Short mmCIF file of C-alpha atoms in Angstrom, two decimals:
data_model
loop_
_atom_site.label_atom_id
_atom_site.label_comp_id
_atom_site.label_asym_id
_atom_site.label_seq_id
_atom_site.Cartn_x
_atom_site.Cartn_y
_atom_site.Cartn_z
CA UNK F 30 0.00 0.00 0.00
CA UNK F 31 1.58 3.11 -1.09
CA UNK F 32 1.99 6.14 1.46
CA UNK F 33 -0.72 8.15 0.10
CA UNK F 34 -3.23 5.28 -0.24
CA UNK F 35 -1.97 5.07 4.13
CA UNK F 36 -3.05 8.73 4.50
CA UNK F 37 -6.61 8.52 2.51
CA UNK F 38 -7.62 5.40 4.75
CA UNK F 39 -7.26 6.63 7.78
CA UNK F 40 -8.52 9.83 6.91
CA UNK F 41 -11.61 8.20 5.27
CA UNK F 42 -11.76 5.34 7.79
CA UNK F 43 -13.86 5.15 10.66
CA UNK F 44 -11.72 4.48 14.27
CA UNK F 45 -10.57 5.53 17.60
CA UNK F 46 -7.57 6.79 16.46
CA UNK F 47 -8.39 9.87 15.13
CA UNK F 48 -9.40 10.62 18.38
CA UNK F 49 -5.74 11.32 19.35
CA UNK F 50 -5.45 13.72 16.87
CA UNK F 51 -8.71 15.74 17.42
CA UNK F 52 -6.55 18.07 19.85
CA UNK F 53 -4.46 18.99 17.01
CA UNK F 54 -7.03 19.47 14.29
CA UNK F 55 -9.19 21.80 16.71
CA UNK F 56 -6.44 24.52 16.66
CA UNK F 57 -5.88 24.33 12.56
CA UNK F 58 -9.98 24.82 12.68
CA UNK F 59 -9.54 27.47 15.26
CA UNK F 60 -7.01 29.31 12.87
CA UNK F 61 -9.25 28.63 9.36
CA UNK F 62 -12.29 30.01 11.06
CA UNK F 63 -10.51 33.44 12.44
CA UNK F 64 -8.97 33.79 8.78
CA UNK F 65 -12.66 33.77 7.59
CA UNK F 66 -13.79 36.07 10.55
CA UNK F 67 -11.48 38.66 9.91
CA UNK F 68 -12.01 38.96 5.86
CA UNK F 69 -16.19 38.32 6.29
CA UNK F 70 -16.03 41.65 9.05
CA UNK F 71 -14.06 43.41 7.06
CA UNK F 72 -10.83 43.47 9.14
CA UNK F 73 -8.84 42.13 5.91
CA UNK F 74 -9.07 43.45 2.38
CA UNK F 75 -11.58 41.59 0.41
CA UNK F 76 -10.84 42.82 -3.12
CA UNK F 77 -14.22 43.09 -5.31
CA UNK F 78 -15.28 43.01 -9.01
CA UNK F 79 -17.75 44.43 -11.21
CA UNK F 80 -18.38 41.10 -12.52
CA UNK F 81 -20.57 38.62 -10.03
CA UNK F 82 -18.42 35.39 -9.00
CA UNK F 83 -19.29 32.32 -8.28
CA UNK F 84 -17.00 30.01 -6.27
CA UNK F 85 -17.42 26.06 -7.51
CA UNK F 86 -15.26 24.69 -4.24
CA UNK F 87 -14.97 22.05 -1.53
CA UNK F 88 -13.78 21.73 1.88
CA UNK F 89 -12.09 18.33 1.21
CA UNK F 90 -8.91 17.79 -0.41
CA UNK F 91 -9.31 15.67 -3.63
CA UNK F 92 -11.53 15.03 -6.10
CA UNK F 93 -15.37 15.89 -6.02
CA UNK F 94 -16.49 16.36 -9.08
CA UNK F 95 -15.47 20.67 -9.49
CA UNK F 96 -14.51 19.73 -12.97
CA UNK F 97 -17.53 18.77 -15.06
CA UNK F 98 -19.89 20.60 -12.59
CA UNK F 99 -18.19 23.64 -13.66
CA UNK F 100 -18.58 22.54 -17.67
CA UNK F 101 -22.29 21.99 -16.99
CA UNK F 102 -22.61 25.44 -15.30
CA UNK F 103 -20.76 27.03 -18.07
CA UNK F 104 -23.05 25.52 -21.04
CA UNK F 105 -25.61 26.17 -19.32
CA UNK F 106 -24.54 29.78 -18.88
CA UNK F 107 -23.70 29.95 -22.55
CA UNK F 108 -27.27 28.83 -23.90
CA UNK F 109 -28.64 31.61 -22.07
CA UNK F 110 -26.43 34.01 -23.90
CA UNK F 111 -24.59 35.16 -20.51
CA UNK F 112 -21.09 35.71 -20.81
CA UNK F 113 -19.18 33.48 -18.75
CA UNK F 114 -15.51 33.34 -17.60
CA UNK F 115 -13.12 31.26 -15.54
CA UNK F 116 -10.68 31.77 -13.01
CA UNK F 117 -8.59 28.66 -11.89
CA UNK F 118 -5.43 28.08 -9.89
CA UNK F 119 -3.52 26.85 -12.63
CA UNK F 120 -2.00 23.94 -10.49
CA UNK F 121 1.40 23.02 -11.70
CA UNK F 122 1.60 25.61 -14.31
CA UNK F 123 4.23 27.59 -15.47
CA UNK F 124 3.42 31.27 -17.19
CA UNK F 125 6.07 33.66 -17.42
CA UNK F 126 3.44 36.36 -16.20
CA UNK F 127 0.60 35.90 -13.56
CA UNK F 128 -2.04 36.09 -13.87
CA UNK F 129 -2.20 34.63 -17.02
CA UNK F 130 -4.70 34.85 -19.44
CA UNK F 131 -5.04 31.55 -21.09
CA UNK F 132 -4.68 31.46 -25.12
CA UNK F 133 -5.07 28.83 -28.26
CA UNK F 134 -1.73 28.90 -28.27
CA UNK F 135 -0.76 27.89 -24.31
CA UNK F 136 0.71 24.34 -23.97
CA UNK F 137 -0.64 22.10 -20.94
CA UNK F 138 3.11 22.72 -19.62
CA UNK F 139 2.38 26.58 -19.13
CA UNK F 140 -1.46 26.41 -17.69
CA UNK F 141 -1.66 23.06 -16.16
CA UNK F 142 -3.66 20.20 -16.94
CA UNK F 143 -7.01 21.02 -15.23
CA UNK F 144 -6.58 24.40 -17.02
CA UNK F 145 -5.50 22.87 -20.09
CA UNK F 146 -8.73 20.78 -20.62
CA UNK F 147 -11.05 23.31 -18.72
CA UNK F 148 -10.23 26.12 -21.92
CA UNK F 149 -10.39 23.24 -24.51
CA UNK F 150 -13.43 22.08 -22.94
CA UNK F 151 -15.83 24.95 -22.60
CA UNK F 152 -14.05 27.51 -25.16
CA UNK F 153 -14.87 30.56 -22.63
CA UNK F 154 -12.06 33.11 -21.31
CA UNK F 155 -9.82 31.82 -18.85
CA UNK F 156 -6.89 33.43 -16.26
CA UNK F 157 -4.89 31.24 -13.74
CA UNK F 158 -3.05 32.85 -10.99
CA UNK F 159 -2.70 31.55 -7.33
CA UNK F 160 -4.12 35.35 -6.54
CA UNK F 161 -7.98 34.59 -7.78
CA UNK F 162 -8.89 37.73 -6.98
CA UNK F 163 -6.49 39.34 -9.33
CA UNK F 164 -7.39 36.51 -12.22
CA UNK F 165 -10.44 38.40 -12.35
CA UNK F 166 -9.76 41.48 -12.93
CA UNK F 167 -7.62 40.37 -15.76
CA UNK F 168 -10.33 38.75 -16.94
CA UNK F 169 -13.02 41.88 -16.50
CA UNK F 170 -10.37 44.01 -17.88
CA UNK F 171 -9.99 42.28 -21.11
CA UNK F 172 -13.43 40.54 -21.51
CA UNK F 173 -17.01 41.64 -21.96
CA UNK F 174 -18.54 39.12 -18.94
CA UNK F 175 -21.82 39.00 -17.61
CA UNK F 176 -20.10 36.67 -14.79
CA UNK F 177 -17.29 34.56 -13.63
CA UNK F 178 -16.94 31.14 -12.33
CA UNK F 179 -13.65 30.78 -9.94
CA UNK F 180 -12.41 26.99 -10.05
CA UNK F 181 -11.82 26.01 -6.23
CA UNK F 182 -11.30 29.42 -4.28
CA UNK F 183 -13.86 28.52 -1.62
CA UNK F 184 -10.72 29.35 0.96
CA UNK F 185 -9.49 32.50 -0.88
CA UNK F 186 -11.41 35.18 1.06
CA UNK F 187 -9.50 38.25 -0.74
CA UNK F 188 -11.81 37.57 -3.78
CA UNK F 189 -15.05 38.62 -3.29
CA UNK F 190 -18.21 36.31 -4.64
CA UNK F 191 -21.76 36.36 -4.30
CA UNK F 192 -22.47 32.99 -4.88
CA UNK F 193 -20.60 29.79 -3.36
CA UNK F 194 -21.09 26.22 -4.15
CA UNK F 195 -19.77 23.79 -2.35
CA UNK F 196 -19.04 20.47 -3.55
CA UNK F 197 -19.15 17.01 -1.87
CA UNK F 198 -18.25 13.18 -2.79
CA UNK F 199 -21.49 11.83 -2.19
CA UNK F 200 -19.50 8.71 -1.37
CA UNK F 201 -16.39 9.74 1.08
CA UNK F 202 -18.37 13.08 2.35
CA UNK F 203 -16.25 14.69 5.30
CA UNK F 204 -13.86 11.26 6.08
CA UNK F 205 -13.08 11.91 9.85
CA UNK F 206 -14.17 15.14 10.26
CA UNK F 207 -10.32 16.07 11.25
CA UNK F 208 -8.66 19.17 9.32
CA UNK F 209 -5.36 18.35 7.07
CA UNK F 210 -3.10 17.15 7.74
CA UNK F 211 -5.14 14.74 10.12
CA UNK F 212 -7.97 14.33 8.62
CA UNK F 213 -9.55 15.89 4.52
CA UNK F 214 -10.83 18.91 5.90
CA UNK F 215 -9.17 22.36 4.58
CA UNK F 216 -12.32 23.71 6.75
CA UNK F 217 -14.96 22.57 9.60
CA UNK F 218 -17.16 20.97 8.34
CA UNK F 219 -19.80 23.58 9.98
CA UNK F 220 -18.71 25.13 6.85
CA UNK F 221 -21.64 23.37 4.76
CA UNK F 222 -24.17 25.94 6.44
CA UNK F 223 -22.94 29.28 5.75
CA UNK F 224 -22.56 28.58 1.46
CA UNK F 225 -25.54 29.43 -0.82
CA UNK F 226 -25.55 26.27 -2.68
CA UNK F 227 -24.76 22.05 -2.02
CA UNK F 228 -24.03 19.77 -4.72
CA UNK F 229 -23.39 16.13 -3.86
CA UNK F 230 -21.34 14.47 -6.09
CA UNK F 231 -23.32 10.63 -6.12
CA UNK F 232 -23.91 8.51 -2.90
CA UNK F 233 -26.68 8.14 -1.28
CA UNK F 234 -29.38 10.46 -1.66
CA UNK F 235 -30.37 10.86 2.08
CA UNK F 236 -26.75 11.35 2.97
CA UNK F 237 -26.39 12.96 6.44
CA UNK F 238 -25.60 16.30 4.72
CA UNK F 239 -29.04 16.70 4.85
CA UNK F 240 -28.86 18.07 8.46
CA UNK F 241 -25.63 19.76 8.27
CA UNK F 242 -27.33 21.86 5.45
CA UNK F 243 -30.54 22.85 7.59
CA UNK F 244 -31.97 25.74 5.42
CA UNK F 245 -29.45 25.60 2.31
CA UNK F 246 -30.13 24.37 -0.98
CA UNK F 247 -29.42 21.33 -2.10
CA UNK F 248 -28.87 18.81 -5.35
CA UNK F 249 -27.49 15.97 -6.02
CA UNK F 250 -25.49 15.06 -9.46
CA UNK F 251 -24.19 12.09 -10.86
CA UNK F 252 -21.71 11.76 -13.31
CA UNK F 253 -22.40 10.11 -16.39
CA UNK F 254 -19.93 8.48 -19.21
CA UNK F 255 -20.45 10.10 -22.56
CA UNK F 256 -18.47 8.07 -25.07
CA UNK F 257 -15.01 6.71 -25.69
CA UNK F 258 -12.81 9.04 -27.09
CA UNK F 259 -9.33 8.51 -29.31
CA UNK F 260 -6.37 10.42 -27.67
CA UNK F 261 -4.58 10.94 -30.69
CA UNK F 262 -7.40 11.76 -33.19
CA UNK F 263 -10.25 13.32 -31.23
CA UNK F 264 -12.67 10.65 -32.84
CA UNK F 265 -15.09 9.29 -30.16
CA UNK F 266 -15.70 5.60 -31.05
CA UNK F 267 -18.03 3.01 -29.37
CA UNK F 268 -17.56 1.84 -25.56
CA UNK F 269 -18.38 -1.24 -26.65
CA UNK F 270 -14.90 -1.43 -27.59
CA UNK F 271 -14.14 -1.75 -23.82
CA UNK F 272 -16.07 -4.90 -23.53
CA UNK F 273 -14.45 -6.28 -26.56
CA UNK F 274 -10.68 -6.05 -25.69
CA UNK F 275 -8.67 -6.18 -22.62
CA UNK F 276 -7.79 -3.14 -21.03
CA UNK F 277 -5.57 -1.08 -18.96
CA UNK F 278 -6.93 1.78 -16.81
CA UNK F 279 -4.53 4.44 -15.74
CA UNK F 280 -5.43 7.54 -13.71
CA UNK F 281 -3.64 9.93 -11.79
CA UNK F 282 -6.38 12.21 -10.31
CA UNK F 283 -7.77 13.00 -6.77
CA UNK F 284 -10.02 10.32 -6.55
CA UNK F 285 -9.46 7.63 -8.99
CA UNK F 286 -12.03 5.13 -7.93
CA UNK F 287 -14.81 7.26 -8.68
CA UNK F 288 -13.37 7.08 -12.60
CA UNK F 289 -12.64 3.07 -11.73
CA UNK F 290 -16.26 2.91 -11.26
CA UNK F 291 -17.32 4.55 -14.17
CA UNK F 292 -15.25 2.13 -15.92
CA UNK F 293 -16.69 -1.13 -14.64
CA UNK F 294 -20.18 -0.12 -15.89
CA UNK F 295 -18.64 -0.19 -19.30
CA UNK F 296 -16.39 -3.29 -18.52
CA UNK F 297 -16.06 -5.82 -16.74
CA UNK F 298 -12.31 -6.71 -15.98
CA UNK F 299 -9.15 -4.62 -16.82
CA UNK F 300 -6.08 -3.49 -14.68
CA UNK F 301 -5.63 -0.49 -12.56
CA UNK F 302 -2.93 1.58 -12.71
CA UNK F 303 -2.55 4.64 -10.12
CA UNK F 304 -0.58 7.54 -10.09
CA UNK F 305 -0.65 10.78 -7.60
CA UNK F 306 -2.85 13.65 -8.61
CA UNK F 307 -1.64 16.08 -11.26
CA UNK F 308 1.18 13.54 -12.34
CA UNK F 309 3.79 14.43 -15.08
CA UNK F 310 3.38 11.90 -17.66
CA UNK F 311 5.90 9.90 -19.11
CA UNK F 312 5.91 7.61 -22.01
CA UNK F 313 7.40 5.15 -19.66
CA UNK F 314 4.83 5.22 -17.75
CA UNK F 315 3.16 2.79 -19.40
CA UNK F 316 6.07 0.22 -20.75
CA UNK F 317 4.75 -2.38 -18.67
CA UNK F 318 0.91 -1.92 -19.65
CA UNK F 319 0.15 -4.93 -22.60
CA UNK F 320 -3.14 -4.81 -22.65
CA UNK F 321 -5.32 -4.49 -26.17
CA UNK F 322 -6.61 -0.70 -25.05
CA UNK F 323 -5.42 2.04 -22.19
CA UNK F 324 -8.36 4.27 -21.16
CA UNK F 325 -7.58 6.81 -18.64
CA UNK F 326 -9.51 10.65 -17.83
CA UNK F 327 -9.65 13.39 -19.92
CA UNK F 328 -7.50 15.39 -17.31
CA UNK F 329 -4.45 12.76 -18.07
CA UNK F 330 -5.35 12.79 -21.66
CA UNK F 331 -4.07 16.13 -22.27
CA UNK F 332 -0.51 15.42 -20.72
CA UNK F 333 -0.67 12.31 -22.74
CA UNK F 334 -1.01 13.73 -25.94
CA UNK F 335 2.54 14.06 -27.68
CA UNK F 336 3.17 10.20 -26.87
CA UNK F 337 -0.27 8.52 -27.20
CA UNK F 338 -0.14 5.16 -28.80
CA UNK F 339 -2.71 4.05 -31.48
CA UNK F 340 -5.06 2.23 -28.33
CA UNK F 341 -4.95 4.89 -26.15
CA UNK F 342 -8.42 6.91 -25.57
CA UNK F 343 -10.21 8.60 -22.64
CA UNK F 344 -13.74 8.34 -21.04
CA UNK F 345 -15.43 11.49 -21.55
CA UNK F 346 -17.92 12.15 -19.02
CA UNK F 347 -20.87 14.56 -18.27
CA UNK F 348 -22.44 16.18 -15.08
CA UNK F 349 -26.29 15.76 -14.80
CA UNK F 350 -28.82 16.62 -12.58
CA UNK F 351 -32.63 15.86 -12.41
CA UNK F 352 -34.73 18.68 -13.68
CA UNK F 353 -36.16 19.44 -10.18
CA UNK F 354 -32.50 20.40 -8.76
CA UNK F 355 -31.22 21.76 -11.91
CA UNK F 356 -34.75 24.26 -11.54
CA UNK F 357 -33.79 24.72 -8.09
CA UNK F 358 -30.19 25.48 -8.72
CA UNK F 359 -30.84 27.86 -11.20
CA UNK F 360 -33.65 29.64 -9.78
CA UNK F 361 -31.53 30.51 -6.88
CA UNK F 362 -28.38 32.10 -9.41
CA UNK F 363 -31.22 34.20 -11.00
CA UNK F 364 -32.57 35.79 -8.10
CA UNK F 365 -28.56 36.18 -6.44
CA UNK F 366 -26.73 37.35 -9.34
CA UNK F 367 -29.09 38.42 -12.00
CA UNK F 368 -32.27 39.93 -9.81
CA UNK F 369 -35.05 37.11 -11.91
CA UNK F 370 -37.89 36.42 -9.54
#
């Protein structure tokens, strides 16, 4: 068992031991609450915009679904002829100048991968910057926008935003309730009641966010597999193909078994192959992978590019919700950001 696979189960594991860390963990929430204190009463600069925001973020580390969520929103968004931008991190990037207004011409290498396939994806104006706040006003100053989705942020209390979702695995939820490092928590999980907006990423339905959100609005969303698509050509080409040959599946993202599980509705056996989040690809890599086809995410696709073999390809997948919560959600953005009854 690797050392990170250690961490995640005893952070998502029940037990007693967490118990000795609980000490610890109460003064890192002590310390994340007073940084929120002092920028919600005004004590630190909160810089604002012109431009509504919306923060998409979690309070877990790893993967919740932000990602398509955020590529729903924006279509969404874009079929209602509002002007939509994004504001991300840029994890792992490497711009000469931040922040960094994202172009056809940027490489994964100088935005990062999320980034990378976030631009390609929705084909809206994009900044990175670790300063979100000033991502946006790069963004305001060089774009007509009718409003801005920030990529994670939910921590980043010097941008201003008048709309946060928050975003939960459905599945893991809040592990052991213990703030990093002892526990998945970047925040207390008392968090959940002070955000405009819950999405919960699949699990069960009735999950016990239900009373941790008393009074806040809720959906849930599962993620759905679109089609199989060719790494090297673009051309999407039957997932029956995965039942048909034997297969490798490789991923190197927050939380792999979510995509594992994906996978095994469209196949029965193959071999896993993990890798940490945001891993540098290397063609050797996958020496040691002989299997007919090698599916991995979109997100890895992209690094994956200028080496893919012939049978490599990537499961393209799409957020849903029912039309109740997607109603629900989007009644609530009208009447917060764009004054609709």
């Amino acid at each position: 068992m690797s050392q990170i696979s250690m961490i995640e189960k005893f952070w998502y594991s029940p037990g007693y031991f967490k118990w000795l860390f609980w000490p610890f963990s109460l003064v890192i929430q002590i310390i994340a609450m007073l940084k929120r204190f002092f920028y919600v009463q005004g004590i630190q600069k909160v810089n604002t915009s012109s431009v509504p925001v919306i923060v998409v973020g979690n309070i877990t580390v790893g993967g919740t679904g932000k990602t398509p969520f955020i590529s729903f929103l924006v279509n969404e968004f874009k079929t209602r002829n509002i002007k939509v931008g994004i504001v991300s991190r840029g994890y792992k990037s490497n711009a000469e100048n931040y922040p960094h207004i994202i172009t056809e011409d940027d490489t994964v290498e100088v935005v990062g991968d999320e980034a990378f396939m976030q631009y390609h994806t929705t084909k809206v104006p994009m900044a990175v910057g670790a300063d979100r706040a000033s991502a946006v006003d790069a963004l305001v100053q060089t774009h007509s926008l009718d409003v801005i989705i920030s990529d994670d942020g939910l921590q980043h209390y010097a941008m201003a935003r008048q709309f946060e979702i928050l975003m939960v695995d459905g599945e893991r939820q809040f592990g052991n309730q213990l703030m990093l490092p002892f526990g998945p928590l970047r925040e207390p999980v008392s968090r959940v009641k002070s955000v405009d907006y819950v999405v919960v990423n699949g699990g069960d339905t009735e999950a016990d966010l239900i009373d941790l959100s008393d009074g806040i609005s809720l959906s849930h969303m599962v993620i759905e597999t679109s089609k199989l698509v060719h790494i090297k050509s673009d051309e999407s080409v039957s997932l029956s193909n995965l039942k048909e040959n034997s297969v490798s599946a490789v991923a190197g993202i927050g939380n792999p078994n979510r995509f594992f599980k994906s996978l095994s509705k469209h196949c029965s056996g193959y071999e896993q192959k993990v890798f940490v989040d945001h891993h540098e690809f290397q063609e050797s890599d996958f020496d040691d992978l002989k299997n007919d086809i090698v599916v991995m995410t979109e997100k890895d696709a992209v690094k994956c590019r200028k080496f893919a073999k012939d049978n490599w390809y990537f499961l393209k997948i799409n957020a849903k919700l029912t039309s109740e919560d997607f109603n629900q959600l989007f009644d609530r953005l009208d009447s917060k950001l764009f004054n609709k009854a």
